[in-house]
CSV table of C-alpha atoms in Angstrom, one decimal:
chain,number,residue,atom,x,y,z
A,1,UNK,CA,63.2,61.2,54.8
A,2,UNK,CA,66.4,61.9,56.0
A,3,UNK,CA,70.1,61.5,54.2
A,4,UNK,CA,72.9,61.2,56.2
A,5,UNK,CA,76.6,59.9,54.4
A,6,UNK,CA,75.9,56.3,55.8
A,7,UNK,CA,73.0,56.1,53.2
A,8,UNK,CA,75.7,56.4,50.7
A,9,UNK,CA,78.0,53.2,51.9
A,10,UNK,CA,76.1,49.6,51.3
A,11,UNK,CA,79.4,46.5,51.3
A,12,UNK,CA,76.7,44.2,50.4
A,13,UNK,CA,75.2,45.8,47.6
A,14,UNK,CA,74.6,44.4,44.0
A,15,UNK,CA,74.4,46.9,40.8
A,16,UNK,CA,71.2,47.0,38.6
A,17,UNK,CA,72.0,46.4,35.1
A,18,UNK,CA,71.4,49.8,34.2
A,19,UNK,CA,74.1,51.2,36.6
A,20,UNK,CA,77.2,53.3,35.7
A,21,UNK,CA,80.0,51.5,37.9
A,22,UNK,CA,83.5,53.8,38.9
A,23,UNK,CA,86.1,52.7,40.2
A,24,UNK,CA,88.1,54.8,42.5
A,25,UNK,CA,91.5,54.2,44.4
A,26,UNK,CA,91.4,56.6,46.8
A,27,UNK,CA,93.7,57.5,50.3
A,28,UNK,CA,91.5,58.9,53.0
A,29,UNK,CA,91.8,62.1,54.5
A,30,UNK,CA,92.9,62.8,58.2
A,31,UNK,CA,90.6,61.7,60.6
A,32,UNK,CA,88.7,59.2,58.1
A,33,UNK,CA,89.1,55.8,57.4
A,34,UNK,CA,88.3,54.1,53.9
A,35,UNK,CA,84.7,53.3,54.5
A,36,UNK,CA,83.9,57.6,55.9
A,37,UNK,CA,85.9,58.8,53.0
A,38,UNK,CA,83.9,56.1,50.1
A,39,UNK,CA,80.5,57.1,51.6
A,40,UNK,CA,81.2,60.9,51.1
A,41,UNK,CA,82.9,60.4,47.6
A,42,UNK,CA,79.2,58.4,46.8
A,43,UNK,CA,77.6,61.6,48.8
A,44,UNK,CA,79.3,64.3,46.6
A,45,UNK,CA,78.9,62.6,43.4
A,46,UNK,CA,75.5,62.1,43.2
A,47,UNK,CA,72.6,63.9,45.6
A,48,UNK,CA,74.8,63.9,49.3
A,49,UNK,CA,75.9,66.9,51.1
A,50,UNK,CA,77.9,67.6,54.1
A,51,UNK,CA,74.6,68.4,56.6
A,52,UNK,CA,72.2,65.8,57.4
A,53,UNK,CA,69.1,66.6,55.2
A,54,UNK,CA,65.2,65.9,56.2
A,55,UNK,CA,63.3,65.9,52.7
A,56,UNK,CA,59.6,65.1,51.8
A,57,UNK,CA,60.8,63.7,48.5
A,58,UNK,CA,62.1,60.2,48.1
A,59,UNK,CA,65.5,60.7,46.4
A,60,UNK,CA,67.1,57.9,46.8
A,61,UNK,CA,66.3,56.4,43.3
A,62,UNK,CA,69.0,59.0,42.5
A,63,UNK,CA,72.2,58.2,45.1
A,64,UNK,CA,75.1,56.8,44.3
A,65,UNK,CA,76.3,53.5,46.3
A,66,UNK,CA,79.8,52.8,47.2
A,67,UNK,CA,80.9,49.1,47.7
A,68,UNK,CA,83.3,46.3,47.1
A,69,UNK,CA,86.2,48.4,49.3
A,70,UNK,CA,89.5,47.5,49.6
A,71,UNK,CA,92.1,47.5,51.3
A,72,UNK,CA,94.4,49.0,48.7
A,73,UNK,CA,91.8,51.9,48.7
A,74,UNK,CA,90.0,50.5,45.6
A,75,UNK,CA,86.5,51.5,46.1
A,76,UNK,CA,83.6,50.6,43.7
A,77,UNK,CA,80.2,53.7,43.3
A,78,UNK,CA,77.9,52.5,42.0
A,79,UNK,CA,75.7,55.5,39.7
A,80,UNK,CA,71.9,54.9,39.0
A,81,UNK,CA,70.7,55.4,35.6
A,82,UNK,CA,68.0,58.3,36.0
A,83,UNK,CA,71.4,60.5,37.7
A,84,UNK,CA,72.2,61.1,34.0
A,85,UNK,CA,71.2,63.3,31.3
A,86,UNK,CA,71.7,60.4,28.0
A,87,UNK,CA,74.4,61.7,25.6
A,88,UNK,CA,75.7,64.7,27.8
A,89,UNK,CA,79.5,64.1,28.6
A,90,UNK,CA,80.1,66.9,30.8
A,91,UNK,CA,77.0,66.1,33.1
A,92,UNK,CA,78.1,63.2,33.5
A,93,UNK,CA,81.4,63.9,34.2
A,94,UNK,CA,80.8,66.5,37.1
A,95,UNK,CA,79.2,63.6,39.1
A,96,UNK,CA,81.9,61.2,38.6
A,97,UNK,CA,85.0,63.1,37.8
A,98,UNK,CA,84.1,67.0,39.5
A,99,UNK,CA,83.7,68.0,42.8
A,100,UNK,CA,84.8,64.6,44.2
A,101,UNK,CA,88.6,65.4,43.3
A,102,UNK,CA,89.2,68.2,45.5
A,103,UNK,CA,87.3,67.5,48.7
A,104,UNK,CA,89.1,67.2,51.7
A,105,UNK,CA,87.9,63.7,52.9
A,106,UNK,CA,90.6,62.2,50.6
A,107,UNK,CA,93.4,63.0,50.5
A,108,UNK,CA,94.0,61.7,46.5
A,109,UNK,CA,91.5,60.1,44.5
A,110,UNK,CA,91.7,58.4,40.9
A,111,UNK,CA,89.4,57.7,38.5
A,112,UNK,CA,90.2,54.4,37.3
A,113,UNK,CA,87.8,52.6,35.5
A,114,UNK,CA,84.2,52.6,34.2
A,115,UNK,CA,81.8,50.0,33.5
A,116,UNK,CA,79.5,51.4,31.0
A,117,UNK,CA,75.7,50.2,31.2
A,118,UNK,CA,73.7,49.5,27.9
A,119,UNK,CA,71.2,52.7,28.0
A,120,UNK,CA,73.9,55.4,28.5
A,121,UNK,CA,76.7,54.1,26.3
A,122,UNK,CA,74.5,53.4,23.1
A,123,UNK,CA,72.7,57.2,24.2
A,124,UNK,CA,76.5,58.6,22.4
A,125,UNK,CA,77.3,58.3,19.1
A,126,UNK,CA,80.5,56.8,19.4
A,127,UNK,CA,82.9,56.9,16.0
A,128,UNK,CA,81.8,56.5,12.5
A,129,UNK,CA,85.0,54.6,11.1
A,130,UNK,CA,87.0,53.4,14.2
A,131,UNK,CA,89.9,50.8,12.6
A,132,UNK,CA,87.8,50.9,9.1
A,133,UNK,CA,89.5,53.9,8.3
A,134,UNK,CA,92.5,51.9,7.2
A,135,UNK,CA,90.2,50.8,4.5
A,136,UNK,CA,87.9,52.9,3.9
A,137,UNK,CA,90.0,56.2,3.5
A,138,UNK,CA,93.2,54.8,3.5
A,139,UNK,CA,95.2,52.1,1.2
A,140,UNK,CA,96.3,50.3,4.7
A,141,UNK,CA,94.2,46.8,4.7
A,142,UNK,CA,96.9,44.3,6.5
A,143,UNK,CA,99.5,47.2,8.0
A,144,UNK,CA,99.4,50.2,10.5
A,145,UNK,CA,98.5,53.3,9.0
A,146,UNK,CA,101.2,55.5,9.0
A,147,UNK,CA,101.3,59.2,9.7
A,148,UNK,CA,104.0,62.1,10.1
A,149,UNK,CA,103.9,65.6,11.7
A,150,UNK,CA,106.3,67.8,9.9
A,151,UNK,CA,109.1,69.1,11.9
A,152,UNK,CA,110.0,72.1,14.1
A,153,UNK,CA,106.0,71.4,14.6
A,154,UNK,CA,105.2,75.0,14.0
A,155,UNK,CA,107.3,77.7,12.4
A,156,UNK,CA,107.2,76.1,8.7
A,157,UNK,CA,105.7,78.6,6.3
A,158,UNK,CA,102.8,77.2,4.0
A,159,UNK,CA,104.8,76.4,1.1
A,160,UNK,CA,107.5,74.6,3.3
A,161,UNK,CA,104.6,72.6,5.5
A,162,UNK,CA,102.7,71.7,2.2
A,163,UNK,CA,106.3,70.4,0.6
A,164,UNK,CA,107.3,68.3,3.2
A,165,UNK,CA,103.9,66.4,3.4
A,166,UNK,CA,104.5,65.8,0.0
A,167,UNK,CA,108.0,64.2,0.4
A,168,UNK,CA,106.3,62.8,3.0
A,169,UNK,CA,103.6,60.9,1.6
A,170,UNK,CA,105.6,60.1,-1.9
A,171,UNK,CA,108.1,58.6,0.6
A,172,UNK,CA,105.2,56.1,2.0
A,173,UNK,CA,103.1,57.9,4.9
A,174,UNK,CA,99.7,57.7,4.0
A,175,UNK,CA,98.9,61.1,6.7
A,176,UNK,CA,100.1,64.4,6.8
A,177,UNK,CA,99.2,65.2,10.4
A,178,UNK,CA,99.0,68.5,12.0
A,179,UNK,CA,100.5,69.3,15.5
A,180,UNK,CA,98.8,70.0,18.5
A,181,UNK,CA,99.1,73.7,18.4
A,182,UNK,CA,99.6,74.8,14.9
A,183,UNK,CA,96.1,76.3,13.9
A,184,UNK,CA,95.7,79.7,12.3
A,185,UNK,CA,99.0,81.3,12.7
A,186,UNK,CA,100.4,84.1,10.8
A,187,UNK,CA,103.4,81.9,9.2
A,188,UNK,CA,101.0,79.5,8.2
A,189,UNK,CA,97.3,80.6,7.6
A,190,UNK,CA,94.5,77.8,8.2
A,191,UNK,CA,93.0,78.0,5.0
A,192,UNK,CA,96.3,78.6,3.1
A,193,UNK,CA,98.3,75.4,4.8
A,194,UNK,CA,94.9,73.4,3.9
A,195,UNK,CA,94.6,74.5,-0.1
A,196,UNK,CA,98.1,73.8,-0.6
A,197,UNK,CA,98.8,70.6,1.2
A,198,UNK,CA,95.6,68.9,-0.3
A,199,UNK,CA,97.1,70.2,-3.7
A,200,UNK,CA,100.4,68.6,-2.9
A,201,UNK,CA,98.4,65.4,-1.8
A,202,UNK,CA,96.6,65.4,-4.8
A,203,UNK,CA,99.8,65.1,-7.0
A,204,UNK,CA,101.2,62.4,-4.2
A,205,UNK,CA,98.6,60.6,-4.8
A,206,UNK,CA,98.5,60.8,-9.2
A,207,UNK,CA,102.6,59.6,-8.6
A,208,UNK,CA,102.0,56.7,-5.9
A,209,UNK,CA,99.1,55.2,-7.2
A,210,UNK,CA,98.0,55.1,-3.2
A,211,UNK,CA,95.4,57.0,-0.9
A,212,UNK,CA,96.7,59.7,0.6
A,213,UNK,CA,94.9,62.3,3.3
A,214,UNK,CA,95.8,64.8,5.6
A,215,UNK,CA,95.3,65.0,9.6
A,216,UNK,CA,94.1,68.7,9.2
A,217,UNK,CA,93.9,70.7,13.3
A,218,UNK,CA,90.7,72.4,13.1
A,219,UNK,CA,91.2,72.8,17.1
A,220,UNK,CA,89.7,76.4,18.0
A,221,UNK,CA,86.4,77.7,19.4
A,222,UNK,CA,83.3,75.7,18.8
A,223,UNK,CA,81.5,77.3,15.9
A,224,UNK,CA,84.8,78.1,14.4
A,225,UNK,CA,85.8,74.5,14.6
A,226,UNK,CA,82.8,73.7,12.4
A,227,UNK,CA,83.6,75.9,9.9
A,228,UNK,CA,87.1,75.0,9.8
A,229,UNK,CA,85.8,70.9,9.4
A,230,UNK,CA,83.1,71.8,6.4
A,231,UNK,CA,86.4,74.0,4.9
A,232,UNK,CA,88.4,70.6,4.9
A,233,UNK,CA,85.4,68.9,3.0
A,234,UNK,CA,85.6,71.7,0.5
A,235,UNK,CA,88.9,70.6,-0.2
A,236,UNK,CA,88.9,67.1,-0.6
A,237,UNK,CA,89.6,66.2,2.6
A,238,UNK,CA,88.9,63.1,4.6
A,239,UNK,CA,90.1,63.7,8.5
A,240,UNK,CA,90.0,66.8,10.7
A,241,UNK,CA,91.8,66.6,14.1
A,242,UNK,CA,90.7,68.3,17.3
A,243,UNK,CA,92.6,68.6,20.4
A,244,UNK,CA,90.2,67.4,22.8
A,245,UNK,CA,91.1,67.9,26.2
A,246,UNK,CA,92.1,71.6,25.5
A,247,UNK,CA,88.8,71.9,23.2
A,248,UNK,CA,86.4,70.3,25.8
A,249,UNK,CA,84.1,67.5,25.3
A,250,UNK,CA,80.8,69.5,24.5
A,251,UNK,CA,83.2,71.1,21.4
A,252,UNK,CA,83.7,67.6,20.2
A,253,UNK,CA,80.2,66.1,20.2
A,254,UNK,CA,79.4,69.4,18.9
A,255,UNK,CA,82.6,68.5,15.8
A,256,UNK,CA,81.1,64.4,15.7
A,257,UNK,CA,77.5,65.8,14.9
A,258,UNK,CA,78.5,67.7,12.1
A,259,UNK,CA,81.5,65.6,10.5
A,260,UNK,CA,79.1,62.2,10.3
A,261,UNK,CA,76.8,64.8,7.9
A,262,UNK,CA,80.8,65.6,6.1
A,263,UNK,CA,81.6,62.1,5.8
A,264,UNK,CA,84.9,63.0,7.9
A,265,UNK,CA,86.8,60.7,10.3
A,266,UNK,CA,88.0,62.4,13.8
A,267,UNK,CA,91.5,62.3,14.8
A,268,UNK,CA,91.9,62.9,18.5
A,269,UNK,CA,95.0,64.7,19.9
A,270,UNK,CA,95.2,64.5,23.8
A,271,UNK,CA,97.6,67.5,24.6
A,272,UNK,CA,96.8,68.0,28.1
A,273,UNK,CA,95.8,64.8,29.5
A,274,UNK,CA,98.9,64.1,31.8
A,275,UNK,CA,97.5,67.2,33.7
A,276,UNK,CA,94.9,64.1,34.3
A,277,UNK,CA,96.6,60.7,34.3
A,278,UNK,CA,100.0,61.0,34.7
A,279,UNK,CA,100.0,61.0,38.9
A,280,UNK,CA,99.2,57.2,39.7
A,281,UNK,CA,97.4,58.0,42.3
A,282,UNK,CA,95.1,60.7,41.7
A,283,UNK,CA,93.3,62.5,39.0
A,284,UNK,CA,91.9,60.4,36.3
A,285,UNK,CA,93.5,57.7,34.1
A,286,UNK,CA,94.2,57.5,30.2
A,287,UNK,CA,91.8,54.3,30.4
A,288,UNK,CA,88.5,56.2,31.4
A,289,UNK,CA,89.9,59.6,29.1
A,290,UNK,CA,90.1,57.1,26.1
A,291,UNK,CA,86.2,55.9,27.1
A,292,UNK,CA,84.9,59.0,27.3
A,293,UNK,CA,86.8,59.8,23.8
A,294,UNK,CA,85.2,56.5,22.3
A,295,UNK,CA,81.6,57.4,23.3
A,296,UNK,CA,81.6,61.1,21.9
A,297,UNK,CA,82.8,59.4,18.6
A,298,UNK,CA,86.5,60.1,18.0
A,299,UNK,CA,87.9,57.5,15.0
A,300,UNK,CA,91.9,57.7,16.4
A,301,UNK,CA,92.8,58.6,19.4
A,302,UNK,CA,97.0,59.1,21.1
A,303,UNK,CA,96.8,56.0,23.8
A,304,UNK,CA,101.2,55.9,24.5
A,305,UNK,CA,104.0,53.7,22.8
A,306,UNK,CA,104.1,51.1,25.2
A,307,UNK,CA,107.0,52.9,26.7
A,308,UNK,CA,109.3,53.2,23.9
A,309,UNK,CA,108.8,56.7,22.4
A,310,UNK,CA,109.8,60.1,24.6
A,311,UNK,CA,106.5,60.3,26.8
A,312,UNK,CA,106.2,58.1,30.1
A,313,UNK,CA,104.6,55.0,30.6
A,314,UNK,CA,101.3,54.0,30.5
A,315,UNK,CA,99.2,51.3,29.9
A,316,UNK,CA,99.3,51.4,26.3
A,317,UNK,CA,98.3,47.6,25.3
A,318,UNK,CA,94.9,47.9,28.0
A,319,UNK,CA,93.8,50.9,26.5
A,320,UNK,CA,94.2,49.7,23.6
A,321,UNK,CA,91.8,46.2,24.0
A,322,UNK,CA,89.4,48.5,25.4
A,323,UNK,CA,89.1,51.1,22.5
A,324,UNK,CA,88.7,47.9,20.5
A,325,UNK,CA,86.0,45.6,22.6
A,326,UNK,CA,82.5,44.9,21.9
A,327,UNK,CA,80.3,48.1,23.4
A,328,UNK,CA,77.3,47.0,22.5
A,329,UNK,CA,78.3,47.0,19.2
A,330,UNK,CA,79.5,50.5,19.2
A,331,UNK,CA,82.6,50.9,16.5
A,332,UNK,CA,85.7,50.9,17.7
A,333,UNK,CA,88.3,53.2,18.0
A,334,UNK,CA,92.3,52.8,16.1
A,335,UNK,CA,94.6,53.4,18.7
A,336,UNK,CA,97.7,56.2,17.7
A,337,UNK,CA,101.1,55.5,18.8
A,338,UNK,CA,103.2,58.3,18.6
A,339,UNK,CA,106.2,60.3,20.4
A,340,UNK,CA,109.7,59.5,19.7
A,341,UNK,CA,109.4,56.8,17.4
A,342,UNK,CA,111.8,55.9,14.7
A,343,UNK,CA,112.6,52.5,12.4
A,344,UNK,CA,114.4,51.0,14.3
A,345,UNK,CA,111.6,50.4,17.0
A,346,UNK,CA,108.8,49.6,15.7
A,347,UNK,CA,109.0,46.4,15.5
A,348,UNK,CA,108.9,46.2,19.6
A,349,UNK,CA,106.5,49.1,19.4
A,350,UNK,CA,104.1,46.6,16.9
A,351,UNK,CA,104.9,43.4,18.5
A,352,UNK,CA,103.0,44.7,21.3
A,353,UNK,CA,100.1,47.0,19.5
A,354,UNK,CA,99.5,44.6,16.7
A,355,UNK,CA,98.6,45.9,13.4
A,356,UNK,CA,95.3,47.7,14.1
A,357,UNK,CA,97.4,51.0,15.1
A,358,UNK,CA,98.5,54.3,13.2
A,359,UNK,CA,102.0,54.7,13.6
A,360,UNK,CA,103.1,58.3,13.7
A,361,UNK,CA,106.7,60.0,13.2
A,362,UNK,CA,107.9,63.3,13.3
A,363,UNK,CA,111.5,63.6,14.0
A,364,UNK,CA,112.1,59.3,13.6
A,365,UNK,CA,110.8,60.7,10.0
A,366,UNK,CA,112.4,63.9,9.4
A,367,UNK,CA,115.3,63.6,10.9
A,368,UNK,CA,116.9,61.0,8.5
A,369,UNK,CA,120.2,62.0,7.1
A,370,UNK,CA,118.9,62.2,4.4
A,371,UNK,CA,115.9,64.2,4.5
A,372,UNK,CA,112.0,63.1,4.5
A,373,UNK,CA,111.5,61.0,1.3
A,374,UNK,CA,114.3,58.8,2.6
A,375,UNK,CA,112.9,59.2,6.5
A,376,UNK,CA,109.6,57.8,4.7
A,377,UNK,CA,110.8,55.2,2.8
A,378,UNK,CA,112.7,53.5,5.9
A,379,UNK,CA,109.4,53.8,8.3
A,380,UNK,CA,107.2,52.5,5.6
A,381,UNK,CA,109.8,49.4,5.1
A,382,UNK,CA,110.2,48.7,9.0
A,383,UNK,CA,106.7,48.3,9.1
A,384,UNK,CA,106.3,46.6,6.0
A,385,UNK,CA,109.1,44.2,7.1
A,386,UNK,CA,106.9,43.3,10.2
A,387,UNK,CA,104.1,42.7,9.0
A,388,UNK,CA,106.1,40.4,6.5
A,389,UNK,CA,107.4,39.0,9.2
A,390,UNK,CA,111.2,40.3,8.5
A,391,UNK,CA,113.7,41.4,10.1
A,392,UNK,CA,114.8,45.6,9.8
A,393,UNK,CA,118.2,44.1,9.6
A,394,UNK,CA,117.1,41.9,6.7
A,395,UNK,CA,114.8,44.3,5.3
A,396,UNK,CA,117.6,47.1,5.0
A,397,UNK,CA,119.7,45.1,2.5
A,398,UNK,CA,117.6,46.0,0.2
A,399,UNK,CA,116.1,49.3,1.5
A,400,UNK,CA,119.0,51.6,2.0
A,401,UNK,CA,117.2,54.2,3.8
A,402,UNK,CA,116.2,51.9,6.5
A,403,UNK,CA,120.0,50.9,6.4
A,404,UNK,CA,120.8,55.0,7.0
A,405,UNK,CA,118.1,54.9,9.8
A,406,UNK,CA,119.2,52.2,11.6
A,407,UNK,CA,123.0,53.0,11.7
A,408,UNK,CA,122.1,56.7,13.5
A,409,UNK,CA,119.3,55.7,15.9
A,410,UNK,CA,119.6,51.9,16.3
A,411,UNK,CA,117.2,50.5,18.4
A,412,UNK,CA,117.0,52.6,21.5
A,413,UNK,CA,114.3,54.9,23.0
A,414,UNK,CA,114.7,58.8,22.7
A,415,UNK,CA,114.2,60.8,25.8
């Protein structure tokens, strides 16, 4: 039979049930109009190439079909289910996010959206806790969890790390959290800033009467990474954090396989992504990178603060319904909303997000005036006060650390 690009293009055409659907926006390259450039991104991403082809076999059980185009360059592929090797994200990812981005028959293309059929989204694990963590490993039923990264994120020595996630958690943060690129550093050793923290945590917890735990970065190379997560459990330790983007999806199903036998919730950082999402019109969005996240099995996962923290927009609250939604009953996935935040805007920040978030702090914590306990105490009563359905103002009468916080930062955004 012979393949030719226009075996790739089919306006009429109807997905089986068992389809992986893409959406693409997409601005054609010189010389090609919408329907050309479509065919060849369908071409590309499946079994197409640039030469017409005469083959014995029948293949076509195995092309990809675009459809549904339109004329703001929203194109629809449609992906058949035997293209796919089941519970393998980077197969699966050079056919619809690979090649396709750097051909010259567009000249941008974006990754969208995904519609995930039944047999390849229940082939992945997806997350052992999701929003249960709250619960289940935290002291949090009815409010956002609430985490901290101590600050300048790396340079702290061990001692100095371990005493601020005590004054930390004894202030009312329920997660030390590492930053994205503190690991094993000389000035603060892996095993070293783990021993001590959880020791500090231990004696937050005897003095609070609360759960506390610790968002430990095990980011590094793959085998390493599993010994860093079963070093954690030694220690009494309920999360590990990867840094998935940089780490790679086959390092983090690796990670999920081996924490559900640990009992240990994932905390996904996404340092890197913009080099993905943040050009609207090309790459691939924070909506399919938080899908992909959600079927390899992270628990929390960074999705933006709606606009108020330091980072650029996004769409915080869509990513966020999404990570939550019914996938075939898969568990869901708590949404982090971190960068910039402080007291005085959470409120907005949780107006939006509702209370099945982690809210995370670092300088909006540490930066009080007076220190961390008191940067504690006036993020855990801004949040308390909203879910109470109080004012900060109101709340702050009575907690004069929120009072302190409020008078240097007021309501506005950092940049």
């Amino acid at each position: 039979m012979g393949i030719e690009y226009d075996d790739f293009l089919d306006e009429s055409y109807t997905p089986a049930s068992d389809d992986l659907v893409c959406e693409f926006r997409l601005e054609p390259g010189e010389g090609m109009d919408l329907e050309a450039a479509a065919a060849r991104v369908a071409s590309e991403s499946s079994n197409g190439t640039w030469a017409a082809l005469d083959v014995d076999a029948d293949v076509s059980r195995l092309s990809a079909m675009a459809y549904d185009l339109q004329e703001d360059g929203t194109v629809r592929v449609a992906y058949p289910d035997p293209l796919f090797e089941p519970r393998s994200l980077p197969q699966i990812l050079s056919c619809i996010a690979g090649n396709i981005l750097g051909m010259k028959a567009v000249d941008s293309i974006r990754l969208v959206d995904c519609e995930w059929p039944e047999p390849l989204a229940t082939s992945f694990p997806g997350p052992q806790f999701g929003s249960d963590v709250l619960t289940e490993k935290l002291d949090a039923g009815g409010r956002p969890g609430l985490a901290t990264v101590p600050k300048p994120k790396v340079g702290l020595p061990t001692e100095e790390h371990a005493r601020v996630g005590y004054e930390a958690w004894t202030g009312g943060v329920d997660l030390l959290k590492d930053d994205e690129n503190l690991t094993d550093q000389n000035f603060n050793p892996f095993e070293r800033r783990v021993t001590q923290s959880f020791e500090m945590r231990d004696r937050a917890e005897s003095e609070t009467g609360e759960r506390k735990d610790y968002l430990v970065n095990i980011t590094a190379e793959t085998d390493e990474m599993v010994r860093r997560a079963e070093y954690v459990d030694d220690h009494g330790g309920g999360f590990v954090m990867v840094d998935i983007i940089t780490a790679g999806w086959s390092a983090l199903q690796t990670v999920r396989r081996r924490t559900e036998d640990l009992d240990l919730a994932i905390h996904a950082h996404r340092a890197m992504h913009a080099a993905f999402d943040r050009l609207d019109h090309h790459g691939v969005s924070m909506r399919c990178l938080a899908q992909f996240s959600r079927l390899a099995g992270v628990d929390h996962l960074h999705t933006g603060t709606v606009g108020l923290g330091k980072l650029a927009n996004e769409d915080t609250v869509g990513i966020n319904d999404w990570l939550k939604s019914d996938l075939y009953g898969m568990t869901d996935v708590l949404p982090v909303a971190s960068g910039g935040l402080h007291p005085g805007i959470v409120d907005t920040l949780l107006d939006h997000t509702g209370p099945e978030v982690m809210v995370q702090a670092g300088g909006g914590i540490h930066g009080h005036p007076d220190g961390t306990k008191a940067g504690a105490q006036a993020l855990r009563a801004a949040v308390d006060a909203w879910t109470d359905g109080e004012s900060l103002d109101a709340r702050a009468e009575d907690v004069p650390a929120l009072r302190t916080a409020l008078d240097k930062w007021g309501t506005e955004s950092p940049r």
